[in-house]
Amino acid sequence: IMENKPVWEQIGAGFVQHYYQQFDTNRVLLADLYTDASCLTWEGQGFQGKNAIMEKLTNLPFQKIQHSITAQDHQPTPDSCVISMVVGQLKVDDDPVMGFHQLFLLKNIDNKWICSNDMFRLALHNFGC
Amino acid sequence: FRMADKPIWEQIGSSFVQHYYQLFDTDRTQLGAIYIDASCLTWEGQQFQGKAAIVEKLSSLPFQKIAHSITAQDHQPTPDSCILSMVVGQLKADVLPQVLGFQQSVLLKRCKEARVCTSEVFRLGLHNMG
């Protein structure tokens, strides 16, 4: 029951669910989750600010993508942010399923939780089944 | 590459990560120095709060020998002047029949002249990464 979980888990889990749902259906809408101070590291490449991040995400070379979360962990930070670490699998177009790792730092700005830091890595080897 | 050419947060993050795994692999009872009472660790989904609880958990992990190898690491500065690091790698412990993948994240905060780890999350890869 969501209400029984610590508030940072509710925030983190809510964000993560929303993020991947948007990513998988219409990733243009992810723009709402970043600000000009946000950083993304995508497979080792750095992108600074909402515009650069959205350009990267919207230009990723696939038509269809589907994420599935294997595990997620959420923690409060001393500065009232939330850290969320996700491990899961994704399927792009007709490619084989691949594992991925992602880390988010969430910050509350004007009563909205945005992503200030985002790191994404594919798992080097197929997680298999 | 030359360390000096990398952004400061990458230098700090990668030094910390190197130090962390070196300590972990040689004598993990020494890891106490990197945590404070406000530190949180989530280890395989279980939460541990504060230096003492964290060191107790890490020291009592059921293996004698362990070796970590880093596959990839990413570092970023955070809005609150901390450094956030994500590591993906493999580990081999004497009690495990095979190499396992792992994912770890740490949030580093400046504390006097040093960096301490205020938040840490660790997960084993569910399937062998090899």
Tab-separated table of C-alpha atoms in Angstrom:
chain	number	residue	atom	x	y	z
A	1	ILE	CA	0.000	0.000	0.000
A	2	MET	CA	1.608	3.225	-1.160
A	3	GLU	CA	0.513	5.155	1.920
A	4	ASN	CA	2.508	2.873	4.186
A	5	LYS	CA	5.759	3.585	2.423
A	6	PRO	CA	8.108	6.362	3.520
A	7	VAL	CA	7.446	9.593	1.649
A	8	TRP	CA	10.720	9.436	-0.286
A	9	GLU	CA	9.743	6.026	-1.638
A	10	GLN	CA	6.384	7.366	-2.731
A	11	ILE	CA	8.056	10.299	-4.461
A	12	GLY	CA	10.761	8.177	-6.070
A	13	ALA	CA	8.470	5.379	-7.161
A	14	GLY	CA	5.926	7.852	-8.497
A	15	PHE	CA	8.590	9.663	-10.491
A	16	VAL	CA	10.115	6.478	-11.876
A	17	GLN	CA	6.768	5.110	-12.994
A	18	HIS	CA	5.868	8.403	-14.663
A	19	TYR	CA	9.290	8.732	-16.296
A	20	TYR	CA	9.267	5.343	-18.013
A	21	GLN	CA	5.630	5.622	-18.982
A	22	GLN	CA	6.367	8.935	-20.705
A	23	PHE	CA	9.576	7.594	-22.217
A	24	ASP	CA	7.781	4.607	-23.691
A	25	THR	CA	4.746	6.435	-25.026
A	26	ASN	CA	5.855	9.961	-25.947
A	27	ARG	CA	9.261	11.003	-24.745
A	28	VAL	CA	8.829	14.575	-25.910
A	29	LEU	CA	6.778	14.988	-22.736
A	30	LEU	CA	9.823	14.273	-20.571
A	31	ALA	CA	10.762	17.948	-20.963
A	32	ASP	CA	8.541	18.698	-17.999
A	33	LEU	CA	10.843	16.725	-15.731
A	34	TYR	CA	14.033	18.693	-16.397
A	35	THR	CA	15.194	22.272	-15.839
A	36	ASP	CA	18.026	24.375	-17.205
A	37	ALA	CA	20.152	23.166	-14.311
A	38	SER	CA	19.593	19.469	-15.027
A	39	CYS	CA	22.449	17.159	-16.103
A	40	LEU	CA	22.127	13.959	-18.060
A	41	THR	CA	24.910	11.465	-18.656
A	42	TRP	CA	23.769	9.059	-21.374
A	43	GLU	CA	26.121	6.161	-22.021
A	44	GLY	CA	29.035	8.285	-20.853
A	45	GLN	CA	28.117	11.438	-22.788
A	46	GLY	CA	27.155	14.554	-20.836
A	47	PHE	CA	24.217	16.862	-21.629
A	48	GLN	CA	23.567	20.055	-19.707
A	49	GLY	CA	20.168	21.686	-19.394
A	50	LYS	CA	16.653	20.856	-20.502
A	51	ASN	CA	17.140	21.719	-24.160
A	52	ALA	CA	20.266	19.637	-24.696
A	53	ILE	CA	18.772	16.757	-22.731
A	54	MET	CA	15.534	16.759	-24.682
A	55	GLU	CA	17.379	16.991	-27.968
A	56	LYS	CA	19.332	13.892	-27.038
A	57	LEU	CA	16.323	11.923	-25.825
A	58	THR	CA	14.025	12.796	-28.695
A	59	ASN	CA	16.712	11.982	-31.277
A	60	LEU	CA	17.485	8.513	-29.964
A	61	PRO	CA	17.341	6.292	-33.022
A	62	PHE	CA	14.417	4.004	-32.434
A	63	GLN	CA	10.691	3.948	-33.074
A	64	LYS	CA	9.467	1.830	-30.216
A	65	ILE	CA	10.853	1.280	-26.768
A	66	GLN	CA	9.596	-0.496	-23.710
A	67	HIS	CA	11.192	-0.411	-20.267
A	68	SER	CA	10.544	-2.871	-17.493
A	69	ILE	CA	11.843	-2.255	-14.001
A	70	THR	CA	13.518	-5.138	-12.202
A	71	ALA	CA	14.390	-3.267	-9.006
A	72	GLN	CA	14.265	0.291	-7.705
A	73	ASP	CA	15.659	1.877	-4.552
A	74	HIS	CA	14.901	5.302	-3.142
A	75	GLN	CA	16.633	7.311	-0.425
A	76	PRO	CA	16.253	10.786	1.040
A	77	THR	CA	19.381	12.935	0.913
A	78	PRO	CA	20.590	15.405	3.569
A	79	ASP	CA	19.586	18.267	1.252
A	80	SER	CA	15.958	17.099	0.976
A	81	CYS	CA	16.361	15.513	-2.433
A	82	VAL	CA	15.531	11.932	-3.381
A	83	ILE	CA	17.960	9.499	-4.981
A	84	SER	CA	16.383	6.775	-7.092
A	85	MET	CA	18.398	3.902	-8.549
A	86	VAL	CA	16.771	1.652	-11.118
A	87	VAL	CA	17.873	-1.562	-12.748
A	88	GLY	CA	15.767	-3.083	-15.461
A	89	GLN	CA	15.429	-4.266	-19.021
A	90	LEU	CA	14.442	-2.531	-22.193
A	91	LYS	CA	13.398	-3.533	-25.662
A	92	VAL	CA	13.929	-1.288	-28.650
A	93	ASP	CA	12.186	-1.973	-31.976
A	94	ASP	CA	13.027	-5.577	-32.947
A	95	ASP	CA	16.326	-5.728	-31.037
A	96	PRO	CA	16.932	-8.299	-28.290
A	97	VAL	CA	16.123	-7.311	-24.723
A	98	MET	CA	18.956	-5.484	-22.958
A	99	GLY	CA	19.630	-4.647	-19.355
A	100	PHE	CA	20.008	-1.049	-18.215
A	101	HIS	CA	21.021	0.933	-15.145
A	102	GLN	CA	19.725	4.395	-14.304
A	103	LEU	CA	20.147	6.842	-11.444
A	104	PHE	CA	18.029	9.930	-10.757
A	105	LEU	CA	18.436	12.760	-8.263
A	106	LEU	CA	15.081	14.418	-7.705
A	107	LYS	CA	14.692	17.919	-6.332
A	108	ASN	CA	11.555	19.742	-5.261
A	109	ILE	CA	11.200	23.049	-7.053
A	110	ASP	CA	7.986	25.053	-6.588
A	111	ASN	CA	6.154	22.026	-5.264
A	112	LYS	CA	7.102	19.881	-8.203
A	113	TRP	CA	9.643	17.062	-8.228
A	114	ILE	CA	12.065	17.509	-11.091
A	115	CYS	CA	15.106	15.579	-12.171
A	116	SER	CA	18.313	17.506	-11.502
A	117	ASN	CA	20.652	14.610	-12.285
A	118	ASP	CA	20.113	11.620	-14.558
A	119	MET	CA	22.601	8.876	-15.486
A	120	PHE	CA	21.874	6.053	-17.883
A	121	ARG	CA	23.962	3.033	-18.871
A	122	LEU	CA	23.100	-0.053	-20.840
A	123	ALA	CA	24.241	-3.252	-19.168
A	124	LEU	CA	27.177	-4.405	-21.239
A	125	HIS	CA	25.961	-7.907	-21.468
A	126	ASN	CA	22.473	-9.086	-22.086
A	127	PHE	CA	20.729	-9.783	-18.800
A	128	GLY	CA	19.065	-12.734	-20.429
A	129	CYS	CA	15.838	-14.138	-19.061
B	1	PHE	CA	44.154	10.526	-20.297
B	2	ARG	CA	45.369	13.179	-17.914
B	3	MET	CA	43.444	13.484	-14.677
B	4	ALA	CA	43.927	17.230	-14.670
B	5	ASP	CA	41.897	17.586	-17.861
B	6	LYS	CA	38.789	16.128	-16.340
B	7	PRO	CA	36.149	18.245	-14.609
B	8	ILE	CA	36.685	18.480	-10.873
B	9	TRP	CA	33.646	16.379	-10.045
B	10	GLU	CA	34.985	13.552	-12.190
B	11	GLN	CA	38.351	13.749	-10.475
B	12	ILE	CA	36.783	13.648	-7.025
B	13	GLY	CA	34.223	11.008	-7.939
B	14	SER	CA	36.652	8.647	-9.605
B	15	SER	CA	39.225	9.028	-6.813
B	16	PHE	CA	36.561	8.236	-4.269
B	17	VAL	CA	35.348	5.226	-6.192
B	18	GLN	CA	38.851	3.880	-6.608
B	19	HIS	CA	39.547	4.356	-2.891
B	20	TYR	CA	36.238	2.787	-1.904
B	21	TYR	CA	36.697	-0.448	-3.805
B	22	GLN	CA	40.326	-0.706	-2.829
B	23	LEU	CA	39.319	-0.492	0.844
B	24	PHE	CA	36.368	-2.784	0.316
B	25	ASP	CA	38.512	-5.440	-1.315
B	26	THR	CA	41.385	-5.300	1.139
B	27	ASP	CA	39.867	-4.465	4.546
B	28	ARG	CA	36.289	-3.302	4.592
B	29	THR	CA	36.270	-2.652	8.320
B	30	GLN	CA	38.214	0.503	7.337
B	31	LEU	CA	35.287	1.907	5.370
B	32	GLY	CA	33.948	3.676	8.470
B	33	ALA	CA	35.941	6.793	7.662
B	34	ILE	CA	33.823	7.577	4.625
B	35	TYR	CA	30.466	7.588	6.424
B	36	ILE	CA	28.894	9.897	8.971
B	37	ASP	CA	25.934	9.526	11.302
B	38	ALA	CA	23.638	11.014	8.669
B	39	SER	CA	24.681	8.473	6.033
B	40	CYS	CA	22.163	6.017	4.576
B	41	LEU	CA	22.931	2.767	2.840
B	42	THR	CA	20.438	0.651	0.933
B	43	TRP	CA	22.033	-2.759	0.414
B	44	GLU	CA	20.022	-5.148	-1.743
B	45	GLY	CA	16.831	-3.372	-0.711
B	46	GLN	CA	17.592	-3.218	3.032
B	47	GLN	CA	18.145	0.142	4.712
B	48	PHE	CA	20.939	0.974	7.140
B	49	GLN	CA	21.148	4.327	8.867
B	50	GLY	CA	24.309	5.901	10.230
B	51	LYS	CA	28.004	5.044	10.229
B	52	ALA	CA	27.830	2.319	12.872
B	53	ALA	CA	24.990	0.373	11.285
B	54	ILE	CA	26.547	0.692	7.833
B	55	VAL	CA	29.974	-0.488	8.922
B	56	GLU	CA	28.416	-3.363	10.834
B	57	LYS	CA	26.526	-4.460	7.734
B	58	LEU	CA	29.544	-4.219	5.438
B	59	SER	CA	31.922	-5.896	7.891
B	60	SER	CA	29.560	-8.800	8.473
B	61	LEU	CA	28.924	-9.628	4.818
B	62	PRO	CA	29.518	-13.352	4.563
B	63	PHE	CA	32.695	-13.601	2.560
B	64	GLN	CA	36.420	-13.441	3.234
B	65	LYS	CA	37.719	-12.373	-0.143
B	66	ILE	CA	36.102	-10.126	-2.680
B	67	ALA	CA	37.314	-8.373	-5.806
B	68	HIS	CA	35.411	-5.613	-7.592
B	69	SER	CA	36.086	-4.561	-11.119
B	70	ILE	CA	34.550	-1.403	-12.541
B	71	THR	CA	32.984	-1.597	-15.983
B	72	ALA	CA	31.758	1.996	-16.145
B	73	GLN	CA	31.458	4.978	-13.848
B	74	ASP	CA	29.675	8.307	-14.234
B	75	HIS	CA	29.999	11.416	-12.061
B	76	GLN	CA	27.957	14.594	-11.936
B	77	PRO	CA	27.836	17.699	-9.756
B	78	THR	CA	24.506	18.198	-7.979
B	79	PRO	CA	22.649	21.465	-7.336
B	80	ASP	CA	23.641	21.309	-3.659
B	81	SER	CA	27.373	21.058	-4.385
B	82	CYS	CA	27.574	17.341	-3.847
B	83	ILE	CA	28.862	14.760	-6.308
B	84	LEU	CA	26.692	11.934	-7.533
B	85	SER	CA	28.396	8.820	-8.878
B	86	MET	CA	27.033	5.685	-10.524
B	87	VAL	CA	29.176	2.595	-10.942
B	88	VAL	CA	28.424	-0.528	-12.940
B	89	GLY	CA	30.786	-3.446	-12.585
B	90	GLN	CA	31.409	-7.033	-11.654
B	91	LEU	CA	32.440	-8.697	-8.454
B	92	LYS	CA	33.778	-12.045	-7.417
B	93	ALA	CA	33.562	-13.261	-3.826
B	94	ASP	CA	34.897	-16.511	-2.442
B	95	VAL	CA	31.415	-17.649	-1.422
B	96	LEU	CA	29.919	-17.038	-4.847
B	97	PRO	CA	30.169	-19.675	-7.533
B	98	GLN	CA	30.440	-17.101	-10.297
B	99	VAL	CA	31.152	-13.508	-11.178
B	100	LEU	CA	28.136	-11.268	-10.608
B	101	GLY	CA	27.292	-7.867	-11.963
B	102	PHE	CA	26.518	-4.996	-9.615
B	103	GLN	CA	25.271	-1.405	-9.691
B	104	GLN	CA	26.178	1.120	-7.041
B	105	SER	CA	25.488	4.794	-6.531
B	106	VAL	CA	27.027	7.181	-4.013
B	107	LEU	CA	26.326	10.779	-3.095
B	108	LEU	CA	29.431	12.551	-1.823
B	109	LYS	CA	29.283	15.643	0.365
B	110	ARG	CA	32.137	17.875	1.394
B	111	CYS	CA	32.880	17.487	5.091
B	112	LYS	CA	35.775	19.642	6.276
B	113	GLU	CA	38.591	18.772	3.878
B	114	ALA	CA	37.285	15.371	2.929
B	115	ARG	CA	34.369	13.915	1.054
B	116	VAL	CA	31.964	11.679	2.896
B	117	CYS	CA	29.338	9.389	1.495
B	118	THR	CA	25.906	10.481	2.680
B	119	SER	CA	23.853	8.170	0.477
B	120	GLU	CA	24.717	4.826	-1.005
B	121	VAL	CA	22.709	2.239	-2.886
B	122	PHE	CA	23.955	-1.204	-3.901
B	123	ARG	CA	22.293	-3.917	-5.979
B	124	LEU	CA	23.650	-7.129	-7.402
B	125	GLY	CA	22.882	-7.735	-11.046
B	126	LEU	CA	20.184	-10.337	-11.081
B	127	HIS	CA	21.874	-12.289	-13.795
B	128	ASN	CA	25.474	-13.012	-14.465
B	129	MET	CA	26.941	-10.174	-16.485
B	130	GLY	CA	29.685	-12.351	-17.895
